[in-house]
Short mmCIF file of N, CA and C in Angstrom, two decimals:
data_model
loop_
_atom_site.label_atom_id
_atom_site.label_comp_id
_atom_site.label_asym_id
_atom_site.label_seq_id
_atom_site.Cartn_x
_atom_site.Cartn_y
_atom_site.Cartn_z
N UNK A 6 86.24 107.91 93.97
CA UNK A 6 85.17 107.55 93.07
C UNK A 6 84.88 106.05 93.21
N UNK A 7 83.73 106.07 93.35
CA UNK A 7 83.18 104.41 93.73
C UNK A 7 83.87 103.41 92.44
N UNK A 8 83.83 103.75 91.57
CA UNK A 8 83.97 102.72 90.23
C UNK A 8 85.46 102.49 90.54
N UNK A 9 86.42 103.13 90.60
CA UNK A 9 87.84 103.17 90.97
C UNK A 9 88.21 102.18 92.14
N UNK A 10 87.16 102.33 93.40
CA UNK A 10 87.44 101.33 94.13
C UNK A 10 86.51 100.02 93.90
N UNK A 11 85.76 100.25 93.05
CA UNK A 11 85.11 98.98 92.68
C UNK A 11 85.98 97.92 91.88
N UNK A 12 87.01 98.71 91.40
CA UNK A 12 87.62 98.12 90.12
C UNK A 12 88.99 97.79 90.50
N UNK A 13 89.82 98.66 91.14
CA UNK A 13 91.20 99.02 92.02
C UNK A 13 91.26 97.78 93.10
N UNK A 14 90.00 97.75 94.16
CA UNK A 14 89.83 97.31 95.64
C UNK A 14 89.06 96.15 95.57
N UNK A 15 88.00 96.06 94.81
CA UNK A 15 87.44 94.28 94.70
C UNK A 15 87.64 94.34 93.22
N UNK A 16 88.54 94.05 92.46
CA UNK A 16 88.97 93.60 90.91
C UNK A 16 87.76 93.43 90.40
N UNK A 17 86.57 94.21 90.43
CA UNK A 17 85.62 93.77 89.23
C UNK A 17 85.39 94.53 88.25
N UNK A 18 85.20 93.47 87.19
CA UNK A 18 85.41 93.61 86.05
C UNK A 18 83.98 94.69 85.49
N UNK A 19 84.25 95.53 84.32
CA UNK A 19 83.01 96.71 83.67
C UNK A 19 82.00 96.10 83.95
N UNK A 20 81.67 95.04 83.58
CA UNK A 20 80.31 94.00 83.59
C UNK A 20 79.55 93.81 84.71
N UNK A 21 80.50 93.34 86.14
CA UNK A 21 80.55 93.19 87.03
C UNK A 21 79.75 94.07 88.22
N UNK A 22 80.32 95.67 87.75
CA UNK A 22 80.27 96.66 88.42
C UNK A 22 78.79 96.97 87.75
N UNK A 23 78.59 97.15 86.60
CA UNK A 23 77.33 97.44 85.80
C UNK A 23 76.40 96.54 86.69
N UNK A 24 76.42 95.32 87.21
CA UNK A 24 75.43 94.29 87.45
C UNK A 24 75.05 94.38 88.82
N UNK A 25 76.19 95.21 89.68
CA UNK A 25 76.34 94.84 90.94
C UNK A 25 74.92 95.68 91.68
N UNK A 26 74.11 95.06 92.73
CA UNK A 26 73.04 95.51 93.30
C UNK A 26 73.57 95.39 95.12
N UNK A 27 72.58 96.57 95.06
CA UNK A 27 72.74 96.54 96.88
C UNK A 27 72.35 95.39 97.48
N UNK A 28 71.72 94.37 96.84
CA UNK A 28 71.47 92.93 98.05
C UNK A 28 72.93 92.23 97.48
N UNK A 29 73.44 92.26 96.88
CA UNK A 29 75.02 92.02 97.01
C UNK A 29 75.76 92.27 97.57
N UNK A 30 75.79 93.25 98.63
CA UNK A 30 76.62 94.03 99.41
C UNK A 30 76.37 93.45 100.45
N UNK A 31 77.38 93.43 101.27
CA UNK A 31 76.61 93.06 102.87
C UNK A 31 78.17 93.43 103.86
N UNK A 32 77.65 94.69 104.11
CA UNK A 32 78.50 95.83 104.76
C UNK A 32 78.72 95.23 106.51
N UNK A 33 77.87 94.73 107.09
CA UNK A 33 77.93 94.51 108.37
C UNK A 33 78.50 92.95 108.33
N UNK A 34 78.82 92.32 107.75
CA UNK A 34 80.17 91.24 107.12
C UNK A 34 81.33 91.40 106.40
N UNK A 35 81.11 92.93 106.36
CA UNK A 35 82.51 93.13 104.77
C UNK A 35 82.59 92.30 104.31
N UNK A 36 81.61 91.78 102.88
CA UNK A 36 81.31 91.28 101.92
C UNK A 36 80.62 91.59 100.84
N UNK A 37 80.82 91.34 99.87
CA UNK A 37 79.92 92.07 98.14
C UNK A 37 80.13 90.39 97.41
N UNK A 38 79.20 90.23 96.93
CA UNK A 38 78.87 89.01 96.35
C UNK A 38 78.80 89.35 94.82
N UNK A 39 79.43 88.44 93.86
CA UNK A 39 79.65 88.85 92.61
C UNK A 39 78.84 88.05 91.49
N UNK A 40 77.72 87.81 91.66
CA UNK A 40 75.96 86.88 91.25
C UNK A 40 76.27 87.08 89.32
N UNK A 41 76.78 88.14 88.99
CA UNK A 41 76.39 88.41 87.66
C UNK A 41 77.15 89.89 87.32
N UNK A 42 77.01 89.60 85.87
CA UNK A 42 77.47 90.35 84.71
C UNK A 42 76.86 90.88 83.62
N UNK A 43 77.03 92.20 83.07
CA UNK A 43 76.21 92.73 82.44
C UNK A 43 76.95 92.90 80.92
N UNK A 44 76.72 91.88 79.56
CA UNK A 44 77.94 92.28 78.85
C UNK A 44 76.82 92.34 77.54
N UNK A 45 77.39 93.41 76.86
CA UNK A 45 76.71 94.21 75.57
C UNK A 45 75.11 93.79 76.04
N UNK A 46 74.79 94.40 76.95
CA UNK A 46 73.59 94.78 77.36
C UNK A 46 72.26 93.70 78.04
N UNK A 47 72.96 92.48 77.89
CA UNK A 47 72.65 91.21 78.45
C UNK A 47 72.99 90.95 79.92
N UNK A 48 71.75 90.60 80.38
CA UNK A 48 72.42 89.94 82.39
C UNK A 48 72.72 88.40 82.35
N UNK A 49 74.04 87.81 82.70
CA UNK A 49 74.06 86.65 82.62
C UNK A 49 75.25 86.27 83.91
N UNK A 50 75.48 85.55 84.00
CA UNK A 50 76.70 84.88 85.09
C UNK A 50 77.63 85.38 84.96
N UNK A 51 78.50 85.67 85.93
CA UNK A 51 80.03 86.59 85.73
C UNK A 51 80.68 85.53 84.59
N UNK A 52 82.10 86.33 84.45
CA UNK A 52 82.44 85.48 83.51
C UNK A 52 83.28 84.32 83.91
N UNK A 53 83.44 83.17 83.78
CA UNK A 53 83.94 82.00 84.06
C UNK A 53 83.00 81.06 85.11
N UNK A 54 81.42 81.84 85.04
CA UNK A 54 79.92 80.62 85.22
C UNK A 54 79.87 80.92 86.58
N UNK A 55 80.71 81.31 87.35
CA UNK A 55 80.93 81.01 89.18
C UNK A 55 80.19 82.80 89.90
N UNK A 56 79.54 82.49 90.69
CA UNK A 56 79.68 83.26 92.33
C UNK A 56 80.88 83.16 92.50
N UNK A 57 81.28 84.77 93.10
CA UNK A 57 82.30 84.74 93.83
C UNK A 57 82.12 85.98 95.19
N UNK A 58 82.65 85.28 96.43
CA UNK A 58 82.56 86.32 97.47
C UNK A 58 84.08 87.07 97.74
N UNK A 59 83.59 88.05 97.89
CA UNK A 59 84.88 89.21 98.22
C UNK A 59 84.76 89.80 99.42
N UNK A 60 85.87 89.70 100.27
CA UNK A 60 85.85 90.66 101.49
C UNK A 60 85.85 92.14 100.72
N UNK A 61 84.85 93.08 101.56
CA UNK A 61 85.64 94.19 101.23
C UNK A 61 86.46 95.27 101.69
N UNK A 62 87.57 95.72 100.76
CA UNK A 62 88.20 96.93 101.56
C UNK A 62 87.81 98.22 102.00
N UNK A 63 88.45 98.41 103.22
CA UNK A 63 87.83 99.36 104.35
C UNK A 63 87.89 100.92 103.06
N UNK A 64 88.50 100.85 102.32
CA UNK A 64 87.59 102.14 101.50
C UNK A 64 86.96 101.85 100.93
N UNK A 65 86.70 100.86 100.60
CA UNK A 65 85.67 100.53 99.48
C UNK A 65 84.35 100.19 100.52
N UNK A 66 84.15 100.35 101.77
CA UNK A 66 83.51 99.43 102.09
C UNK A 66 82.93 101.23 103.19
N UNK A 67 83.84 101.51 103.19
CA UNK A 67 83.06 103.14 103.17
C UNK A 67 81.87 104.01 102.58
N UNK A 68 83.17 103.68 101.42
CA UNK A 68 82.32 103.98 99.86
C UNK A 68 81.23 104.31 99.94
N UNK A 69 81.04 102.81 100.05
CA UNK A 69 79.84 101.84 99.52
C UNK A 69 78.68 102.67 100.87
N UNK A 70 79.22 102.57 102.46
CA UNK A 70 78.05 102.71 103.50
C UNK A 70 77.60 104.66 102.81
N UNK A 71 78.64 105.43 102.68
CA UNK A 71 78.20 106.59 102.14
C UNK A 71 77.49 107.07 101.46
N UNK A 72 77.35 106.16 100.24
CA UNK A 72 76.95 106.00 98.86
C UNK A 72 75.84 105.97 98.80
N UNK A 73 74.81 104.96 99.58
CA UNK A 73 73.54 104.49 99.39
C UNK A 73 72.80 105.28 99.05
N UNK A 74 71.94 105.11 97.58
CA UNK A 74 70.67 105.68 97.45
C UNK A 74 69.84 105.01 97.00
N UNK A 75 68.64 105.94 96.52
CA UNK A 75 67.17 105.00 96.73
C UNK A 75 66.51 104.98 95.52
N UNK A 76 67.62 105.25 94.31
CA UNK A 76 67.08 104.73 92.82
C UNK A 76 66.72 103.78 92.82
N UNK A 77 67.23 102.89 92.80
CA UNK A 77 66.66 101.42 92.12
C UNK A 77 67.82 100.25 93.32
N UNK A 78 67.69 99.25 92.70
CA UNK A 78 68.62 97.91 93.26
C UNK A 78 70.07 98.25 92.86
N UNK A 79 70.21 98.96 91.40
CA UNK A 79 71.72 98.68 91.34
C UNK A 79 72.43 99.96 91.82
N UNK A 80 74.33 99.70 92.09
CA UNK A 80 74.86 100.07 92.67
C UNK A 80 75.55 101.22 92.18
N UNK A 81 75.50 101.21 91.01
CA UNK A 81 75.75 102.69 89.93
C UNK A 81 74.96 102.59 89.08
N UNK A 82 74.31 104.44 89.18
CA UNK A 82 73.10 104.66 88.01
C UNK A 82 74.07 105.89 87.62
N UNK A 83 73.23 106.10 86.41
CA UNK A 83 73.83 106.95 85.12
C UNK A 83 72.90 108.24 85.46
N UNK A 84 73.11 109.58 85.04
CA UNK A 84 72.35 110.61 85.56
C UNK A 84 70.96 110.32 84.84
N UNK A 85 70.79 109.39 83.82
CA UNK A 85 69.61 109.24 83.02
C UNK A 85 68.45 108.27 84.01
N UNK A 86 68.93 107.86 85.10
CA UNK A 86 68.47 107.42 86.29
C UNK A 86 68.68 105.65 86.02
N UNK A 87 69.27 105.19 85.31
CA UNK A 87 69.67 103.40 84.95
C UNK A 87 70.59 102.96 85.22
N UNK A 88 71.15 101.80 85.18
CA UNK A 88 72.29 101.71 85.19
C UNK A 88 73.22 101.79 84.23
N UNK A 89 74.37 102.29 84.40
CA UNK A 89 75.29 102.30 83.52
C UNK A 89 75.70 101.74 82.18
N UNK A 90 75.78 102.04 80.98
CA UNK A 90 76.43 101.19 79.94
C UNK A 90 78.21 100.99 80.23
N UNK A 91 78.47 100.07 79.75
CA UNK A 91 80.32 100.14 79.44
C UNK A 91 80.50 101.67 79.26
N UNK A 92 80.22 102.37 78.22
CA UNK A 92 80.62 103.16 77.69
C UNK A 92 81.07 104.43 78.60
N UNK A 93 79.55 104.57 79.86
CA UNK A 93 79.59 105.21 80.77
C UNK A 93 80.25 105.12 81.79
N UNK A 94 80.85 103.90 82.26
CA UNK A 94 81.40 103.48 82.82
C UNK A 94 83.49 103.92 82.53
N UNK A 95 83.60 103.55 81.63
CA UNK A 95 84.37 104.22 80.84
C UNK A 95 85.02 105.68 80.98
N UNK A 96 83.77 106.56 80.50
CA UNK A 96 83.81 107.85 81.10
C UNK A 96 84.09 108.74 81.87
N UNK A 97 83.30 107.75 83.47
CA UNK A 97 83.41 107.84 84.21
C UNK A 97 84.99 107.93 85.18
N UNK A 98 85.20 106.75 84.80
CA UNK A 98 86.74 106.44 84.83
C UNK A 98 88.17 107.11 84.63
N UNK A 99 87.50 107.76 82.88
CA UNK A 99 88.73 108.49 82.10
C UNK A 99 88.61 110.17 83.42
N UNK A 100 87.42 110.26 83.85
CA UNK A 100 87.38 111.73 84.16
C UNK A 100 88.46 111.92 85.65
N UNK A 101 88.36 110.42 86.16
CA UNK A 101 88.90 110.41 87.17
C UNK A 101 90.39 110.37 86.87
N UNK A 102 91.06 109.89 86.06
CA UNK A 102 92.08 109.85 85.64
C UNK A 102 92.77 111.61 85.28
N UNK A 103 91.95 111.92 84.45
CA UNK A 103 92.09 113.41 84.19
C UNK A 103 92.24 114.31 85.55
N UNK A 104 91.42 114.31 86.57
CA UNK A 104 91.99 114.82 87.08
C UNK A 104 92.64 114.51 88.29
N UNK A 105 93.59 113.51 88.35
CA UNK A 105 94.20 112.90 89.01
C UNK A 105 95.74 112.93 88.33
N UNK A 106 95.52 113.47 86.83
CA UNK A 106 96.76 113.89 86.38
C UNK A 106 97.04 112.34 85.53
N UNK A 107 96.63 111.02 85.52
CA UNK A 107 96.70 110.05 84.40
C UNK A 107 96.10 109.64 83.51
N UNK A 108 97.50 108.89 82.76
CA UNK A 108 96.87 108.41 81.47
C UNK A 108 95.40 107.39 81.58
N UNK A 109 94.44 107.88 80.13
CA UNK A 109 93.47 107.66 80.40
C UNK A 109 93.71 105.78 79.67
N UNK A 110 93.13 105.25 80.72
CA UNK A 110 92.87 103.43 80.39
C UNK A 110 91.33 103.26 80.88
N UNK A 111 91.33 101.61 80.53
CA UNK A 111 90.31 101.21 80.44
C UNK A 111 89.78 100.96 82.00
N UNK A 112 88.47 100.56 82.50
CA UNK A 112 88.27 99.65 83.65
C UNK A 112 88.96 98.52 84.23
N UNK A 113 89.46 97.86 82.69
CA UNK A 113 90.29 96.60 83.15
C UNK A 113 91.51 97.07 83.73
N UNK A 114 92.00 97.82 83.43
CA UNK A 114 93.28 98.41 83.73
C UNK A 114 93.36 98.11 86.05
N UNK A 115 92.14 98.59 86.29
CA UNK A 115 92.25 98.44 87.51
C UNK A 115 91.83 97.56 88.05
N UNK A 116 91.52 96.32 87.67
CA UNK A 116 91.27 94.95 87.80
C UNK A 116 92.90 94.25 87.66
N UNK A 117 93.46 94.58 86.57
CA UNK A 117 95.31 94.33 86.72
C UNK A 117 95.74 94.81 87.44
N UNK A 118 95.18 95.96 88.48
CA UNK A 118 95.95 96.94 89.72
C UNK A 118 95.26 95.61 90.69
N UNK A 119 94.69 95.68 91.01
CA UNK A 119 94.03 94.93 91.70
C UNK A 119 94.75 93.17 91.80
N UNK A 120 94.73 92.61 91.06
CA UNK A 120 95.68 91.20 90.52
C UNK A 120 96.71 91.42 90.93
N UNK A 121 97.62 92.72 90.67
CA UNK A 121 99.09 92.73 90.52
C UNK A 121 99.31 93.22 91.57
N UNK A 122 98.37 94.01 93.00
CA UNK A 122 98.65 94.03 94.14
C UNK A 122 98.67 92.23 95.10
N UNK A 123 97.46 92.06 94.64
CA UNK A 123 97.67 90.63 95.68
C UNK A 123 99.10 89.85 95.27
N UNK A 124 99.27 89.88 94.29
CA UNK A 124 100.72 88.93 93.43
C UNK A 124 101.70 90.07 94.64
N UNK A 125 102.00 91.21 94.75
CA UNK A 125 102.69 92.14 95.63
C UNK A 125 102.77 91.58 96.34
N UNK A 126 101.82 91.02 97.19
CA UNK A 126 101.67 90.74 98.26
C UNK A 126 101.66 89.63 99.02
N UNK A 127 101.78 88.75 98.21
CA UNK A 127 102.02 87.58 98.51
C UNK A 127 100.94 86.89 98.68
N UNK A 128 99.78 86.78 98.19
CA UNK A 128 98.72 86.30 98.41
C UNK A 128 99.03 84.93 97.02
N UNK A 129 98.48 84.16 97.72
CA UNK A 129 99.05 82.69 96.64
C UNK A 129 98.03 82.74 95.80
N UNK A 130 98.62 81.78 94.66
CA UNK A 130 98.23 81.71 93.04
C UNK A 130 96.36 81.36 93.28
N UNK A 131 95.97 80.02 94.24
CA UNK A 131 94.34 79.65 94.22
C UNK A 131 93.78 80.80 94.73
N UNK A 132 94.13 81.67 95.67
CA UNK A 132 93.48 82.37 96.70
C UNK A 132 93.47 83.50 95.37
N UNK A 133 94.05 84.23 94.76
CA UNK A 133 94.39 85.21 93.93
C UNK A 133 93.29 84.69 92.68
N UNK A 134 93.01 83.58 92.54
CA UNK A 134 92.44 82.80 91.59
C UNK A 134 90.85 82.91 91.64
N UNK A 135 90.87 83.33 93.16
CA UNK A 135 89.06 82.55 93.51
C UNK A 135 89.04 84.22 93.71
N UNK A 136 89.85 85.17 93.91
CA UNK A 136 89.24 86.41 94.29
C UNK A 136 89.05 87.17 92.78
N UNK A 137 89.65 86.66 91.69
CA UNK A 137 89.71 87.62 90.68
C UNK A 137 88.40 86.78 89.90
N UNK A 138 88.21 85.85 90.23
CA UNK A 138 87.01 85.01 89.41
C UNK A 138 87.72 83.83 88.04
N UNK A 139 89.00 84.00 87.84
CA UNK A 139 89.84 83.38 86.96
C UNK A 139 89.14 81.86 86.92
N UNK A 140 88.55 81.16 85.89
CA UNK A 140 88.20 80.11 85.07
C UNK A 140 89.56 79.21 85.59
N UNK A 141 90.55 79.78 84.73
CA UNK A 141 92.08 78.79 84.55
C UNK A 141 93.09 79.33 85.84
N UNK A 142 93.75 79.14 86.13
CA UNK A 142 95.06 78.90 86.45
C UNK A 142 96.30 79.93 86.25
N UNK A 143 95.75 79.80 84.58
CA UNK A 143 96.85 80.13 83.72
C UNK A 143 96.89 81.54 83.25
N UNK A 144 95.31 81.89 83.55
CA UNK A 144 95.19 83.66 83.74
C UNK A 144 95.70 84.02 84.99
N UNK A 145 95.93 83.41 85.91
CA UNK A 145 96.03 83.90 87.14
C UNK A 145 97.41 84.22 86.96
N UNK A 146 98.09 82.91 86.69
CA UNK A 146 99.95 83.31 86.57
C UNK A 146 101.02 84.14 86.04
N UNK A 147 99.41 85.02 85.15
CA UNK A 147 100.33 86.00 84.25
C UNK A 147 100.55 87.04 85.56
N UNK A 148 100.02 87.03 86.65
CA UNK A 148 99.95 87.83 87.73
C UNK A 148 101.48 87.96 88.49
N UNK A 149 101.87 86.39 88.10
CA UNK A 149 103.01 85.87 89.31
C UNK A 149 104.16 86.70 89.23
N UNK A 150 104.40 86.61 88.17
CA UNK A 150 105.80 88.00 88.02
C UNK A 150 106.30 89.07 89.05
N UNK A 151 105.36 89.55 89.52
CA UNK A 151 105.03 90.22 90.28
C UNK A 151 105.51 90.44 91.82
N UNK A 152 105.76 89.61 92.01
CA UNK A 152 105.58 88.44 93.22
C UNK A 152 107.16 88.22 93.18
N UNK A 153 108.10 89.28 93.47
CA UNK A 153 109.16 88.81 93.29
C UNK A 153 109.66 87.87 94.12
N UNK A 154 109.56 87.93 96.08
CA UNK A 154 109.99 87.20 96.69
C UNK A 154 109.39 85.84 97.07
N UNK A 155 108.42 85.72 96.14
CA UNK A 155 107.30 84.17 96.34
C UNK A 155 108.61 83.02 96.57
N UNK A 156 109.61 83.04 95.68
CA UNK A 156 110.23 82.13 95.57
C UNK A 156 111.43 81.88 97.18
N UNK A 157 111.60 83.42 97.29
CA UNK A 157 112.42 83.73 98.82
C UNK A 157 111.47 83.30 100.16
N UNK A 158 110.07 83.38 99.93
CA UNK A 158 109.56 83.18 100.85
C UNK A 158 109.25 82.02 101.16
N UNK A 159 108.84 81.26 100.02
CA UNK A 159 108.74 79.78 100.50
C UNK A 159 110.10 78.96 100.70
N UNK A 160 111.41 79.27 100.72
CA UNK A 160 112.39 78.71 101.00
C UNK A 160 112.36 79.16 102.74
N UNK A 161 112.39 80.20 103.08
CA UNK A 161 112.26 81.18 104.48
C UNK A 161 111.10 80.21 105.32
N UNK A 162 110.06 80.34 104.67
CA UNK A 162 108.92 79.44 105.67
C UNK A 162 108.72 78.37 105.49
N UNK A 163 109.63 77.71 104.92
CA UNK A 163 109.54 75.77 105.13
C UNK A 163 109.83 75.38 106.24
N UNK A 164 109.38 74.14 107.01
CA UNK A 164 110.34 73.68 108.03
C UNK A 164 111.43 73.09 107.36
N UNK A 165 112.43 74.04 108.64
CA UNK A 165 113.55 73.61 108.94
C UNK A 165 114.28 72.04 109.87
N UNK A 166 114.80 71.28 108.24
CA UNK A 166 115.21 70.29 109.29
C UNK A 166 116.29 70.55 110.15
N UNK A 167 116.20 69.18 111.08
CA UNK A 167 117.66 69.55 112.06
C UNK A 167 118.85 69.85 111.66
N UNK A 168 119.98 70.34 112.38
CA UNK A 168 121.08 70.91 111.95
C UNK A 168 122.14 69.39 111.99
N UNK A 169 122.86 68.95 111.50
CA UNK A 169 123.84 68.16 111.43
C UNK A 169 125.41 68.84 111.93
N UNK A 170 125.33 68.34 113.14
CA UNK A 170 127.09 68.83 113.86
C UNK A 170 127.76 67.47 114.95
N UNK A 171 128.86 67.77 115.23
CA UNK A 171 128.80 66.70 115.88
C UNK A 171 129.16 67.20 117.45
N UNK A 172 129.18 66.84 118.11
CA UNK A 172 129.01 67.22 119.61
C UNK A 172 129.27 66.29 120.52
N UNK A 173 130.25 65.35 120.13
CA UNK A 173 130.87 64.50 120.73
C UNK A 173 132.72 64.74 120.82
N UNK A 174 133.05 64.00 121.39
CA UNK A 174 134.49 64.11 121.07
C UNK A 174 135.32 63.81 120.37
N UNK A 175 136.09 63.84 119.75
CA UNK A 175 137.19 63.18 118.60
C UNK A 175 137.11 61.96 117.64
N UNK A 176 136.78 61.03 119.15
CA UNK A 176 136.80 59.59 118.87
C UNK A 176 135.43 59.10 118.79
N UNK A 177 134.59 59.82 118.65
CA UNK A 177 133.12 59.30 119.15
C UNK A 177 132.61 59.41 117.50
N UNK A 178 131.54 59.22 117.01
CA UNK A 178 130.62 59.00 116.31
C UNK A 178 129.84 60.43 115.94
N UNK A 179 129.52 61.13 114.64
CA UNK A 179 128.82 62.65 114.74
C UNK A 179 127.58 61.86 115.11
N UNK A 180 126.59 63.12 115.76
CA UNK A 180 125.51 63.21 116.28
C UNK A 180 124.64 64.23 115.66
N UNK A 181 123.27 64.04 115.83
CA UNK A 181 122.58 64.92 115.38
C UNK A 181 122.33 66.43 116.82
N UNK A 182 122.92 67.34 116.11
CA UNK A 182 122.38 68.47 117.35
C UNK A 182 121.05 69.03 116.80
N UNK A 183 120.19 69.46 117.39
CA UNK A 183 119.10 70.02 117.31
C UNK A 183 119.34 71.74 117.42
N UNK A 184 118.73 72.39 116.28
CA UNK A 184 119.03 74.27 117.04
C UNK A 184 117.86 74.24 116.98
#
């Protein structure tokens, strides 16, 4: 279901997805551009004022080439032929859950799937920052948890200074060996 990978695969938010139009998309770049937000029935700037560009993922980016139709500009319409409210959106969502056998949550729910995979994955705190649209910092870090070996990995990929041994004889002076 498109909304699932809209929400799961590029983290956007109910608003987001409600707003999103086919000149946003741009399939022969794997890219979807995130211009605006649709919240209690108003079009205005996503939330935290910014554009943001998203690669997209190869299912989502399927999806999307499968998907195309010739209602209107936006990227989900409602059978009433418009675009979507929250509410529908919503709906939409819970049905997929149902029969997929889970508990029914919100849209945001897969925007935190989405966050809490890149944190998986090691994708760092700015980069994780500029893809979810995060204002602060400090929304982003609730992500980090996640991320168990962040701390193993940046010890692993630092340079390594030289090794200290000595490689002289008895009476001589230690030296620096190089490994």
């Amino acid at each position: 279901m498109l909304t699932v990978l809209l929400g799961g695969e590029a983290g956007l938010r109910c608003g987001e997805m409600i707003a999103l139009q086919w000149g946003d998309i741009d399939l022969r770049a794997g890219k979807l551009t995130v211009e605006r937000q649709v919240w209690r029935g108003h079009e205005g700037p996503p939330k935290g004022g910014r554009a943001r560009v998203l690669p997209l993922a190869p299912r989502l980016r399927k999806a999307l080439s499968t998907y195309r139709h010739v209602d209107g500009p936006n990227i989900l319409w409602s059978s009433s032929r418009r675009p979507p409210c929250a509410k529908t959106v919503h709906g939409w969502l819970n049905k997929a859950e149902r029969a997929a056998n889970l508990a029914e949550n919100s849209p945001h729910m897969l925007r935190h799937t989405f966050c809490s995979h890149l944190a998986m994955n090691g994708v760092s705190i700015r980069e994780m920052q500029q893809l979810a649209g995060h204002k602060s910092i400090e929304t982003t870090q609730r992500y980090m948890h996640l991320a168990p070996s962040a701390g193993r990995s940046a010890i692993e990929t630092r340079r390594r200074p030289p090794i200290w041994g000595h490689t002289g004889g008895a009476d001589q002076p230690p030296t620096i060996a190089i490994a």
